[in-house]
Every structure is written in structure tokens, then in C-alpha cells.
Short mmCIF file of C-alpha atoms in Angstrom, two decimals:
data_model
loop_
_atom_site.label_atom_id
_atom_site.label_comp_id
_atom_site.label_asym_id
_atom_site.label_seq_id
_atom_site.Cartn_x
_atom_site.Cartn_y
_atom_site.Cartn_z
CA UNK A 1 47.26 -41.57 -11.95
CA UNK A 2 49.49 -38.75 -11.37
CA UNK A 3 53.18 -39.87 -10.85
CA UNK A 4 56.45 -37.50 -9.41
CA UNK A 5 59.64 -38.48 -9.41
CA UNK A 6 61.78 -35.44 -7.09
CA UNK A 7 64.66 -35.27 -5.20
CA UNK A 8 68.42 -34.47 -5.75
CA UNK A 9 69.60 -37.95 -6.90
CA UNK A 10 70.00 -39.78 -10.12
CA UNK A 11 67.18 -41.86 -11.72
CA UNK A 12 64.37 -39.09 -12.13
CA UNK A 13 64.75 -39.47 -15.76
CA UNK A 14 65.84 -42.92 -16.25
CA UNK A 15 62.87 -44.25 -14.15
CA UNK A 16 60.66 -42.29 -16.14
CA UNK A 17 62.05 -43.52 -19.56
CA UNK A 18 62.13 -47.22 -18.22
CA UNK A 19 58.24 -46.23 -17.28
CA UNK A 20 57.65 -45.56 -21.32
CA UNK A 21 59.38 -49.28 -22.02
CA UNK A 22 57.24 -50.40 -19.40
CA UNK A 23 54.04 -48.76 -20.85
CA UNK A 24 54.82 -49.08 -24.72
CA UNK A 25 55.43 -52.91 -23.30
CA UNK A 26 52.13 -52.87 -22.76
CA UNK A 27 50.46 -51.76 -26.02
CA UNK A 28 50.18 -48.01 -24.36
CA UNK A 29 50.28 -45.07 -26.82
CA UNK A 30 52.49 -42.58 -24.69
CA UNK A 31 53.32 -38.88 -25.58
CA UNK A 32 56.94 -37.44 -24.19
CA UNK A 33 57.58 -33.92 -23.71
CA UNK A 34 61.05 -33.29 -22.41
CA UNK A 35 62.34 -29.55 -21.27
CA UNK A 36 66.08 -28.77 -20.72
CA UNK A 37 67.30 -31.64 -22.47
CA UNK A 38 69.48 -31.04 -26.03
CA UNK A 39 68.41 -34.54 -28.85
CA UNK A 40 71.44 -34.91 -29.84
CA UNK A 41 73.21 -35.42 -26.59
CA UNK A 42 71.13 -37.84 -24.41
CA UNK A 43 71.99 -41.85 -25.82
CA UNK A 44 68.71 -42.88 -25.37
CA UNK A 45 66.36 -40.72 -27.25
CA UNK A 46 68.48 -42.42 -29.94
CA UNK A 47 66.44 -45.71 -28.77
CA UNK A 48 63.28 -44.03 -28.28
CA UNK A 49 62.63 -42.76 -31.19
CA UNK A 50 62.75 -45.77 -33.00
CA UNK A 51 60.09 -47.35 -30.69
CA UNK A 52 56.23 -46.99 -32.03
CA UNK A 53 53.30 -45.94 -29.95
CA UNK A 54 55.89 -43.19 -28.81
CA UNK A 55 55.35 -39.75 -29.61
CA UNK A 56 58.39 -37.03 -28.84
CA UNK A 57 58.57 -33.37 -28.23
CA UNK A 58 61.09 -30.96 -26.77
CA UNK A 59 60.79 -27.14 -25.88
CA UNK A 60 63.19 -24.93 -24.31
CA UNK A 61 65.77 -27.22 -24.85
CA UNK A 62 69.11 -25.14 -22.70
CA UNK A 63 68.38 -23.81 -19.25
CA UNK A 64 68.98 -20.53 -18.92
CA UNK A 65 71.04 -20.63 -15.93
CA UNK A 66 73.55 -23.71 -17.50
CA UNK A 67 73.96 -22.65 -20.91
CA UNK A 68 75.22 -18.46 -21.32
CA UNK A 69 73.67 -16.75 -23.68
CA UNK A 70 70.12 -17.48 -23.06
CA UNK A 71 67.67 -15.53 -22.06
CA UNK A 72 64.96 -16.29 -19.35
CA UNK A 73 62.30 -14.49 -21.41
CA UNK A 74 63.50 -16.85 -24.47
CA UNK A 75 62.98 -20.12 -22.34
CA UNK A 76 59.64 -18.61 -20.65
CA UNK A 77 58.40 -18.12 -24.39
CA UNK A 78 59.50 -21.82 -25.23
CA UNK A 79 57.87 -23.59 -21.97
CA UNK A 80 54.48 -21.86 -22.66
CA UNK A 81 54.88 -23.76 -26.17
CA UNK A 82 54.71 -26.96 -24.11
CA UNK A 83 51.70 -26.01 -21.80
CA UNK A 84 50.05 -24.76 -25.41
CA UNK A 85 50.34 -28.36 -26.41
CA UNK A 86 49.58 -29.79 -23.30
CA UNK A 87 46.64 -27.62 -23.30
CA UNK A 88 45.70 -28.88 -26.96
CA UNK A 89 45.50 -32.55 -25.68
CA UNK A 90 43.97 -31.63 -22.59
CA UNK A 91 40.87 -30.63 -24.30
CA UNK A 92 41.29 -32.99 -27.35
CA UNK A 93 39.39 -36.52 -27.22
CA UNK A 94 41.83 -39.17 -25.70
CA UNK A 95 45.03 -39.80 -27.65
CA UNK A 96 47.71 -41.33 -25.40
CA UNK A 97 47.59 -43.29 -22.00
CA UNK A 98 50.64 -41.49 -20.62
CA UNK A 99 52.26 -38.65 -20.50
CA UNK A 100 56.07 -38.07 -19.51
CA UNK A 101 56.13 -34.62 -18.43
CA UNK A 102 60.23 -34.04 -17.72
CA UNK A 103 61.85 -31.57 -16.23
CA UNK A 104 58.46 -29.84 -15.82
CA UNK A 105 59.52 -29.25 -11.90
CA UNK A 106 62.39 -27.06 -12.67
CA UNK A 107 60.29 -25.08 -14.85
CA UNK A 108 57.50 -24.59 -11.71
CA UNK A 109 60.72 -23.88 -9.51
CA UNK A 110 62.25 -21.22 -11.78
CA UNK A 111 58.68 -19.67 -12.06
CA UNK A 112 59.08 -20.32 -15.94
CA UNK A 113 55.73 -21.74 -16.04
CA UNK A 114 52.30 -20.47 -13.99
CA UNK A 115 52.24 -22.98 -11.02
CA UNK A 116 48.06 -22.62 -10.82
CA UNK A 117 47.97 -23.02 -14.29
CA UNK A 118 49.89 -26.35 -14.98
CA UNK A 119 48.65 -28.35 -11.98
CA UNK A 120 44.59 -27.39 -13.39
CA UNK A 121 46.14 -29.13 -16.84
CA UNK A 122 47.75 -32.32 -14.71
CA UNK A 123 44.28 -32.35 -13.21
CA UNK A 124 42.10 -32.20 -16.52
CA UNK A 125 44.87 -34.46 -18.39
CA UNK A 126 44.42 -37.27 -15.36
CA UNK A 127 40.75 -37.78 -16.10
CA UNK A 128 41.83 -39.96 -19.04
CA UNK A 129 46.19 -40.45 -18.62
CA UNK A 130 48.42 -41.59 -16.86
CA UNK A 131 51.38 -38.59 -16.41
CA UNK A 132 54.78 -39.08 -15.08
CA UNK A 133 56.23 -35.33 -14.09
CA UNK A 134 59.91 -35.05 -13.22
CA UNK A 135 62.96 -32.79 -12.04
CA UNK A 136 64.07 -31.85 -8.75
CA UNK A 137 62.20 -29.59 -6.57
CA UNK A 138 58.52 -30.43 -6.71
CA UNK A 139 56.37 -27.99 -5.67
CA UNK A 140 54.02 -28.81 -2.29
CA UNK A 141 50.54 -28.03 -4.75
CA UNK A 142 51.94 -30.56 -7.10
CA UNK A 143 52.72 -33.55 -4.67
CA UNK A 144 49.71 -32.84 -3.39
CA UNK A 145 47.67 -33.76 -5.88
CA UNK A 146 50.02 -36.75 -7.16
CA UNK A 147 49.22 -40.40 -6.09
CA UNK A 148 52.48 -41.64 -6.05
CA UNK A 149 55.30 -39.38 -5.05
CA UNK A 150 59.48 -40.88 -4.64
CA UNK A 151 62.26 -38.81 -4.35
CA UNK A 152 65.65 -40.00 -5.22
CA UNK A 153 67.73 -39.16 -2.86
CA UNK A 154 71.57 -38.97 -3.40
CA UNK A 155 73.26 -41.22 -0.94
CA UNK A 156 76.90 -41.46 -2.50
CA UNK A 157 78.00 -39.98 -5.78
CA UNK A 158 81.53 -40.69 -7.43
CA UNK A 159 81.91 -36.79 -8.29
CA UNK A 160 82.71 -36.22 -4.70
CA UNK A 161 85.31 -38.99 -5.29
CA UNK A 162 86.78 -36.43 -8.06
CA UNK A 163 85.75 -38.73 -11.09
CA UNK A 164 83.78 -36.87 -13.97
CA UNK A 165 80.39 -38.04 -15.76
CA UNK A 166 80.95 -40.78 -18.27
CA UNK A 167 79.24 -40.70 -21.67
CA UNK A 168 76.61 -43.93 -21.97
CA UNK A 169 76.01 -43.42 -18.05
CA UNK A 170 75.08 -40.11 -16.79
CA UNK A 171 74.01 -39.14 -19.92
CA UNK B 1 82.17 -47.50 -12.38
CA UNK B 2 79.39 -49.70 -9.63
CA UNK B 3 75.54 -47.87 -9.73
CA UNK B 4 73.37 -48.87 -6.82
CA UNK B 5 69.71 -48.21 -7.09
CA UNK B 6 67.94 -48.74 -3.46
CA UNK B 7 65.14 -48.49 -0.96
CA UNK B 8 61.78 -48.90 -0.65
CA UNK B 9 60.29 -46.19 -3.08
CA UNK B 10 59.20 -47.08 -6.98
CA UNK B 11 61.90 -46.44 -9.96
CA UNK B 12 65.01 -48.64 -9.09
CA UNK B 13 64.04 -51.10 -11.85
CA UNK B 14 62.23 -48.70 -14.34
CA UNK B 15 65.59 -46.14 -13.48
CA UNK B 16 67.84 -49.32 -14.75
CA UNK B 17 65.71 -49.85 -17.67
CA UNK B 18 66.01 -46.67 -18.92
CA UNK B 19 69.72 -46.72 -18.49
CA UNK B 20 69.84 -49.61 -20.81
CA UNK B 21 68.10 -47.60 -23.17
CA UNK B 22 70.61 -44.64 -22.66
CA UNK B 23 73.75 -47.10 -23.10
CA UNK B 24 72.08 -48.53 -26.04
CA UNK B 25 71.37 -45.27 -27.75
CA UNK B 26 75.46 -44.68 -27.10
CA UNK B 27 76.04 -48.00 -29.09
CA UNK B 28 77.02 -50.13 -25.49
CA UNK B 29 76.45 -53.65 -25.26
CA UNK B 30 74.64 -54.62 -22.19
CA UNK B 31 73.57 -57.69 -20.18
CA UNK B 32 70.70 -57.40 -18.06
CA UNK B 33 70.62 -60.40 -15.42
CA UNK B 34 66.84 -60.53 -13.55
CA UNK B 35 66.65 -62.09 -10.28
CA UNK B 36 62.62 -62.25 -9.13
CA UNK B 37 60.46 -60.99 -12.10
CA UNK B 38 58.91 -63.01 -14.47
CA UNK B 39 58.98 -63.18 -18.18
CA UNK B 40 55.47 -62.73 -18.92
CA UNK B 41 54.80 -60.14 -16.58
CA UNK B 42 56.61 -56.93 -17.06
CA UNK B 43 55.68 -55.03 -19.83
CA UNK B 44 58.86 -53.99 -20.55
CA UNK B 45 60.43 -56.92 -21.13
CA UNK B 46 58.22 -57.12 -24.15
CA UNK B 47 60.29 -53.94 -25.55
CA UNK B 48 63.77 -54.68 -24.35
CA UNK B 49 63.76 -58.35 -25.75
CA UNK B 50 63.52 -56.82 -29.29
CA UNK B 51 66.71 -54.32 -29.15
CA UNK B 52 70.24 -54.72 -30.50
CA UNK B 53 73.02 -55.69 -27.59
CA UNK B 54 71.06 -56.00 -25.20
CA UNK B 55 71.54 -59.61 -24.03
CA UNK B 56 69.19 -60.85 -21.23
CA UNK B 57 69.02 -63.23 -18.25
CA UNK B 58 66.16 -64.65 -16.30
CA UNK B 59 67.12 -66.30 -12.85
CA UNK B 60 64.92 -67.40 -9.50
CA UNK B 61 62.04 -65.78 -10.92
CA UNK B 62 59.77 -66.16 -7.96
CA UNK B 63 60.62 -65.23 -4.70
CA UNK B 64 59.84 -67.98 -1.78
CA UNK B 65 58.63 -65.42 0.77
CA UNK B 66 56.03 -64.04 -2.35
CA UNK B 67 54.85 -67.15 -3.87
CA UNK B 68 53.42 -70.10 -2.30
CA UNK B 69 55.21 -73.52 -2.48
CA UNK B 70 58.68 -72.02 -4.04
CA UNK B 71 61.42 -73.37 -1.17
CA UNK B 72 64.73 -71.37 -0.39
CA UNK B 73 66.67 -74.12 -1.62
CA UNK B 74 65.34 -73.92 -4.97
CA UNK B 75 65.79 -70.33 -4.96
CA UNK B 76 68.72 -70.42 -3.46
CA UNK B 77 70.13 -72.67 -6.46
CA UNK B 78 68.65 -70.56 -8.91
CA UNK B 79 70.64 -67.28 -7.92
CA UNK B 80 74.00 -69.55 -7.43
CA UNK B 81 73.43 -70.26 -11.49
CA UNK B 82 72.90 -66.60 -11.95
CA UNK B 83 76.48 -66.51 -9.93
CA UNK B 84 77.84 -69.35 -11.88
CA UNK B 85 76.56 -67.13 -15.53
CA UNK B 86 78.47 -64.09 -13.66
CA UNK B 87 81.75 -65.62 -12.79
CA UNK B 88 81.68 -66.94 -16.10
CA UNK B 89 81.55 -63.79 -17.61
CA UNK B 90 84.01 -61.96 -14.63
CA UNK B 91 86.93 -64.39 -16.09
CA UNK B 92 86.21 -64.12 -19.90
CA UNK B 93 87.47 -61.29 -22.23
CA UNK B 94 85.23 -58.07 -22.06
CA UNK B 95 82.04 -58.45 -24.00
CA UNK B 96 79.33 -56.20 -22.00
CA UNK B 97 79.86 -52.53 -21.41
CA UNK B 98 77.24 -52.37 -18.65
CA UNK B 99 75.88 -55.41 -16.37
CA UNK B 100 72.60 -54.77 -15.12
CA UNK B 101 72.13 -56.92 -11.77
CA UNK B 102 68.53 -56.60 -11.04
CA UNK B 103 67.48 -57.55 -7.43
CA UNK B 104 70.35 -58.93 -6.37
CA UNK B 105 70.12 -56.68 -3.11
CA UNK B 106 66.94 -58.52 -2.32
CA UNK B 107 68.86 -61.64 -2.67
CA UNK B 108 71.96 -60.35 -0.62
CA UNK B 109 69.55 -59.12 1.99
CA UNK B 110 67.60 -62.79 2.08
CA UNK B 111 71.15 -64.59 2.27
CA UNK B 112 69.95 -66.63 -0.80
CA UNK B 113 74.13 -65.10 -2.34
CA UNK B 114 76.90 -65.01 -0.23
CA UNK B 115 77.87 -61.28 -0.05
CA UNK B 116 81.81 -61.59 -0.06
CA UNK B 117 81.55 -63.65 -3.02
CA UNK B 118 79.16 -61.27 -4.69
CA UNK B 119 81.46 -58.30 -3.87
CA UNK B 120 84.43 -59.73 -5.60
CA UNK B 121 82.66 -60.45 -8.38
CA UNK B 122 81.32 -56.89 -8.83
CA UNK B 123 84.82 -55.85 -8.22
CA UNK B 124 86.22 -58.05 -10.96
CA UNK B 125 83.72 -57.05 -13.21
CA UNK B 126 84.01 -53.76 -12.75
CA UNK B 127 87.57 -53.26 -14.11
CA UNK B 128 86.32 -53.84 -17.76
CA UNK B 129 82.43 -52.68 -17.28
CA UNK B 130 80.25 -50.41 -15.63
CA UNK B 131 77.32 -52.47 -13.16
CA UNK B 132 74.10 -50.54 -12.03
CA UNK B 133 72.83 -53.17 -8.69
CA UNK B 134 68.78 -52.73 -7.98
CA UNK B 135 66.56 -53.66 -5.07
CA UNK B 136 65.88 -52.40 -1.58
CA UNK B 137 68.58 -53.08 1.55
CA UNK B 138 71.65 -52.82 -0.02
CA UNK B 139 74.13 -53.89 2.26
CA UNK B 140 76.78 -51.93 3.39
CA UNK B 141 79.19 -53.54 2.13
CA UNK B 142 78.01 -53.05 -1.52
CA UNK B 143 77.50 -49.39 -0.92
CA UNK B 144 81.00 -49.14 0.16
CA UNK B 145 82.61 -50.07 -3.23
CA UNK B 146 79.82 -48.41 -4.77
CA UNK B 147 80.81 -44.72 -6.58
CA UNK B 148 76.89 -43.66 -6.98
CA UNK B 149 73.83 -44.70 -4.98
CA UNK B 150 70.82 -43.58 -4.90
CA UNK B 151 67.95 -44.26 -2.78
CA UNK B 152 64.42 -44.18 -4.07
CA UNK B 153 62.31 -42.95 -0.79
CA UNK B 154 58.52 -43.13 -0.87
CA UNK B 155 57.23 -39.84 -0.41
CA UNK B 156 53.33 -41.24 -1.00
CA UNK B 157 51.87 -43.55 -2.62
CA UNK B 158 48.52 -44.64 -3.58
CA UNK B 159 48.17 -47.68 -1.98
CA UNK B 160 47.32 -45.81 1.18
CA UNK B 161 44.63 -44.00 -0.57
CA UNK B 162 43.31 -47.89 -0.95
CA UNK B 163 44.03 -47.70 -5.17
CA UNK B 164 45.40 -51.03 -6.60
CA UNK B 165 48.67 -50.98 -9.01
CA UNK B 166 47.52 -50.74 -12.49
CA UNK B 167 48.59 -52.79 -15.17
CA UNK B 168 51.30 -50.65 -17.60
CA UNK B 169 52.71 -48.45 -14.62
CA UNK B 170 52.90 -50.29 -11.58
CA UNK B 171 54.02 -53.27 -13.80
#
């Protein structure tokens, strides 16, 4: 099954970590691969890690349009570290029941990773996981071949109301 | 700050779970109080039940319009003890850091909780924690004194392509 959570709202990531609690709930092995997203900072790979069954990897860990200083060809060089290890599993024998693929749609959108390329590894990974890909902006070829698509969609946010992000909630 | 996670698309439970995880990983205390979902069930209740501050609540766990022979009445005095366990906690010093209300919109929407009451509750509760509120049809009302809300939409899903939901994702 080939999951996408989209759209410009909160809960892309959350609902895709609750999916590993879900999953790991369920005696699943699951393998995480998170781009754009510094360890230290986010609360709850403080939780995850400790869980079993749950393996962890990040790659190109600053976007290069947030954080000054990097370099798009840096961050290109760093995503095709993920697809090299997606690629790995793809043609290993079975080893997890899920993938989390996050922020892997603002990688397709910045054109930091081959479109054509990472939808034939969804496809081959899907014969034998589950994988969960995430980040706003979806391309069409990808919700294509997805069976369950949801965007969250931003209906009211409290930075319009002037308040900033707490620590423990937004991130 | 009040979190509302609705409409009809997948991740408005999975997005709270995970945000339990982030709070927890930032050293939070949280209660999680469950409206419609039973113990046995979800796999990741099998995960959550073993952290650290994370205190949980099981109310009304079937739904009388899902399950055969379960009246409204019953139900109905099932979520007013889920009530009576949040007023409780409303007038008491400040233990939790972050209420999860889990399908209480489904329960506001069915008239099984009387939404005024409800309201000032969250409103109470909110001066000493932050509350994320799940489940489709939200009412107004609760959006209003909400500072984010999202909306999960269903973009596609694979029930139309006649697939049943499989054990570890859809549940």
C-alpha cells in the first residue's frame, strides 16, 4: 500500500509518526528515513528511538532554502544518499513492513531528487511494504500511483493570530 | 493553545498520536482521553500504554450507530463520565501539559455532549494546558476558540479501488 500525506496544513508528520506507533503496535518492523529534519530538535525522535522494531535514518538534514549557507548541490548529494539506501532495500530480500518516507515530496518539488526515478523505487518497494511518503506538494505521478492520498489542509492557524510556534507542539 | 484535527480524510488520530510522542520526547506530561476505539484494537495503544507520562483514558468505546445493540443512553452516559473525569481535572491544580480529546467531535456532532458545556471546559483547560480535539464535523463553535485546525481531506483512497483496510495501517 502506498500512502501520501500532502497539503499545506499541520499533521503530515505527526500522522505519519502516530502510523509507526500504530504499526510497531502491531509487531511491524518499520524503517524511517526523514529529510529536512535536524535529531536534535524534533521531541519525538527522542521517543522513537527508544522504541524496537524501529529503524532511523536522516539525510540532508537543513533545506537549502531555510537554513543560509547551504548549498543545493550539498543537499542534492545528501538526498541521493537516501534513494542509494532506498535502492539497497528495494532489491534486498524483505526487511521491514513499512517505510516512512518524510519530507520526500519537497525533495520531488525542489527537483532534488529524479521524479521517474523515485516513484519506479515506491513501485518496486510496494511489492513487499507498506510506505508512508510525506511533505507538501505531491507530485500528480506520485498520487497517482498511491492508494490512499489526504491532504491536510490548513483551515485556521494561530500564527495569523500573531502567536509564535511553541516548543513540545509544533515541533 | 486548542488543536483541532478534522474531516473526513485518514490521520486525525494517528496526527494526535504522534504529537504525544513529540510532547513526550520534550519531557510533557499528557493525558490522552479516547471516546469510540477500543482497547484491544488499535495497535498503537499497545505502544503508548508502555511510555512515561502519558496517562490514558478509555470512554464509550463503541459507537451506537457502529455496533449493534449499544443504545444512545448508554453512550450517552459513558461520554458524560469522560466529562465528569474532565471537569475534574479543569478545577484541580495543573498536572497535564497536553489533553488529548480523541473523538469528541464525533460525539459533539451526535449530541451524545452538550457543546456549551464542552466549550467551557476546553476553555478552562486551556489556561494551564495545551488540547489537540480529533474527529470529523467539528462544530463551529469549537473551531472558533480554536488557534489551529486542520482538516484532513480525502484526496483517494483505496476503498474505491474495492481494497479492504489492512491490519497495522488502517488500524
Amino acid at each position: 500500500m502506498i500512502i501520501v500525506n500532502t497539503g499545506n496544513g499541520k499533521g503530515k508528520t505527526t500522522a505519519a509518526m502516530g502510523q509507526i506507533i500504530r504499526s510497531l503496535g502491531h509487531g511491524f518492523k518499520v524503517c524511517l528515513i526523514q529529510l529536512f529534519k535536524s535529531e536534535s530538535f524534533y521531541g519525538e525522535q527522542k521517543i522513537l528511538t527508544k522504541l524496537d522494531n524501529l529503524d532511523f535514518f536522516s539525510f540532508a538534514k537543513e533545506h537549502p532554502y531555510c537554513v543560509k549557507g547551504v548549498s543545493p548541490e550539498e543537499v542534492i548529494n545528501q538526498c541521493y544518499q537516501a534513494i542509494a539506501k532506498l535502492k539497497e532495500l528495494a532489491n534486498a530480500p524483505k526487511k521491514y513492513d513499512m517505510f516512512v518516507l518524510e519530507e520526500f515530496n519537497i525533495a520531488l518539488r525542489d527537483k532534488f531528487i529524479n521524479e521517474n526515478e523515485f516513484i519506479n523505487i515506491v513501485k518496486q518497494l510496494s511489492q513487499k511494504s507498506n510506505i508512508i511518503i510525506t511533505g507538501r506538494g505531491s507530485p500528480q505521478a506520485l498520487i497517482d500511483i498511491a492508494d490512499l492520498v489526504t491532504e491536510m489542509k490548513e483551515i485556521k492557524h494561530l500564527y495569523k493570530k500573531g502567536i509564535d510556534a511553541k516548543r513540545g507542539i509544533e515541533f
